Amino acid sequence: MLKDLNMASPPLNQTPELQWHEISSNGVEQYLRTDLATGLSSAAVAHRHECDGFNELQGKKGQSQIVRFLLEFNQPLTYLLLLAGTVTLLLQDWVDAGAIFAVTVVNATIGFIQESKAENAIAALTKSVTTEATAIRDGQKIRLKSRELVPGDLVLLASGDKVPADLRLVSVRDLQVSEAGLTGESLPVQKATAVLAASAVLADRTNMAYAGSLVTFGQARGIVVAIADRTETGRISQLIEQSSGLETPLTRKIEQFSQAQLYIILGLAALTLAVVMGKGGSWTEGMNAAVALSVSAIPEGLPAVVTVTLAIGAERMAKRHAIIRRLTAVETLGSTTTICSDKTGTLTENQMTVRAIYAGGISYTVTGVGYNSVGSILQDDRPVELSQSPPLQECLESGLLCNDSQIQSQDGQLTVAGDPTEGALIVSAQKAGLTLPDLEQQQSRLDGIPFESQFQYMATLHHRSSDDFNTIYIKGSPEAILQRCRYQLDANSQQIDLNRPQIERMIQEMAAQGLRVLAFAKQEVSAQQCNIDHADLDSAERRLRQRDSIFLGLQGMIDPPRIDAIAAVKACQAAGIRIVMITGDHALTAATIARQMGLSQDESAPVFTGSQLATMTDRDLLNAIGTSTVFARVAPEQKLQLVEALQSQGEIVAMTGDGVNDAPALKQADIGIAMGITGTEVAKEAADMVLTDDNFASIASAVEEGRTVYSNLLRTIEFILPVNGGEAMTILVGILAGTALPILPVQILWVNMVSSVALTATLAFEPTSSGTMQRSPLPPNRSLLSGKLLWRVLIISTFNLIAVFGIFEWAMQTTGNVNLARTMAVHALVAAEIFYLLSISQLVPSIFTWLKDRTQPIAYIPAIGVGCAAIFQIFFSQLAVINPIFKTQPLDPLQALICIGAGIPVILPALLLKRFAPLA
């Protein structure tokens, strides 16, 4: 509590964090020097604008485009290329130097274009609190923009308003606020003004209304206690800024791969220089040889090919309802080991649905999901005939008549205008064939009492056209309804004494299933009573407390899991991916949904709440994430902590969500997945991927595509490294043998950036292999340079060396023309590449499959790459304009055939390695 409530209020941005929910209304009034009746004066508002600023979030300034472009050069192998270009420039080899610098600029440009991502999350958060508000200043009610609010302003709230700032409520009238986007609570929260304990978590602070949440019912007054970055939404903004800049598994592995390659290349370049100098060569010859080896060993085309592969994967995912906002997220999803999912609207329908009914001493089950009226009411698994179950009919009618909400269609989606629980009651009645227009013809509504938190019920008065009696229907919490009832209906609709113990057992059974339970009752009154003291709630309360009401029944409802999400969870688990639910909803509800979805094989696994997490040490937190798959009543910063804890264990974490409260964790996760339809703009901007159909099942499809992309990336590396290995070994052997360089640096760049890219890029289009979703995720710490890959590179590079060096030596011996020999060597290398590609791609196997079954498609893309590479090679040697640039010479048909024949032997080792030592 505050030590001195009479102190002069300093600027709010200079005060310590206060627990406003534990301070009384008068205490807040005194501390902020405002007035609960007249609000702030104009002079006070002006002064506070100077001290506290405006009610708008301050986004973090992003890097300029120039800086982001220059950062594309911040890679080890790029440094080496720039160094090689500089050395070549100093040696006055202008063509080679220009080619090397051109390659680095091209790669940087591709990376800049594809990887550039605007930091719009903070701007989206700003938009979420940009609205209009009604306030009282100088005793007058005014309408103003929310950015003009200051601490101490007295704000009025009404149904349909977006809360413009964090408010301490000072008076409420049936106020209900939807905080699903902030806390994960699926139902609107009933608000009050009573002082709460300091330990109350965000979702339980019923005397507060937070910026960005939506008023669904009632009215209230509140004092602004936080604006801009000091609101709960503002704190989330800061959490997003703090959690930016994560690397993905792919970028980490490529970084490790590049570092290892850098040291290897530097060592080989130094060895090359030493060998040349040791043989009496000049410094210039030694540097030329070192540059040639460096250029040959660097896979210049790899960044471009990786980008193309990821872009193709993103396009495929888009066709399966997953929009990729950051390319590396494609591969990351394929490597994911844990998916942390929000519950409301992600795993569940976000549509309350009645699942159980108790009426006339009989229990019923209700089928169907959401606000669609397709479904049935069953007794012992048999459909119920409503005419044979009068107590059930009365229970359903009371839920339909004592109701202020409507089901409506919006953009092809059924939504509820009003309270979601009332929407569920409408649908349960519709499943039995009841409609409100028909009932209102028989029982017209005369008056009503809205839900009042003090009494925990709602009541409506109806006139029955069939007799001289009116009926008061009452619905509310079971405790409130039962204490107003003396009787109940039996199975034959006869009035009997209330059997409270039996009813309470049914309430407990429903609650144990995670259902929210509402009770229903009625009172018969004379037709002369045309109102229920709407103006005097105390009088109405006294009448209803006379215990003359007749108990009609119970209806238990829940926000049910998506049917296809259940299948998606099973598919992910079969793929070795663990699913963890992290929600702001109640523990029992979360546990019920988790059990229905099969999130854990151990039903005795604990469910941890946010209050428990708040008291845990780091060790306890790690134990918790290892033993539980359900975390409930979790605050935004705790979602972030859970993601970070999983990442500290080496997990590759995907986080799904749709609310403002999910945004920090979405950004911190290795891949954030937002809902496209129900998701807030904040969540979408913080995410790496957006599901256009809000369907958790689309994640399983995206995982499959992600794994396909990873496999294709491995094939890309499997293909491109032996090319560089063969080039480097050719340079080394030539130097050790004392011959002229078999391939020049500029020719190597041609192969790496033109012919190899044309061939390698086709691997990005390889289709999904069978069994992709039956294998476990690859270990996150698995290096790209695995033992299998190194052996493959060594073996294929050796065959490439034999083809290239052999052709070069043969041409030199037979013609003595070094330009012709080098031209044939390059052609032999590209021919070996082509045969190697055909050996590892799915082109040839798909042709044999097609011959057996003409309905199967042919993976024809590699054939296009082969055709392009062949055309490029014809240009390389046969065009006179290119010959001087690359120091090449035209070949005759026999020489071309000899080069093609030199590449054929690589097929045998490639097929053997594919059969006995596959990479994935």
XYZ file of C-alpha atoms in Angstrom, residues 482 498-508:
12
model
C -30.028 -22.951 -5.934
C -35.473 -29.633 -4.459
C -32.863 -32.392 -4.153
C -29.885 -30.107 -3.600
C -27.228 -32.793 -2.814
C -27.959 -34.605 -6.075
C -27.779 -31.372 -8.074
C -24.505 -30.377 -6.400
C -23.013 -33.766 -7.326
C -23.911 -33.095 -10.959
C -22.347 -29.638 -10.738
C -19.128 -31.170 -9.407
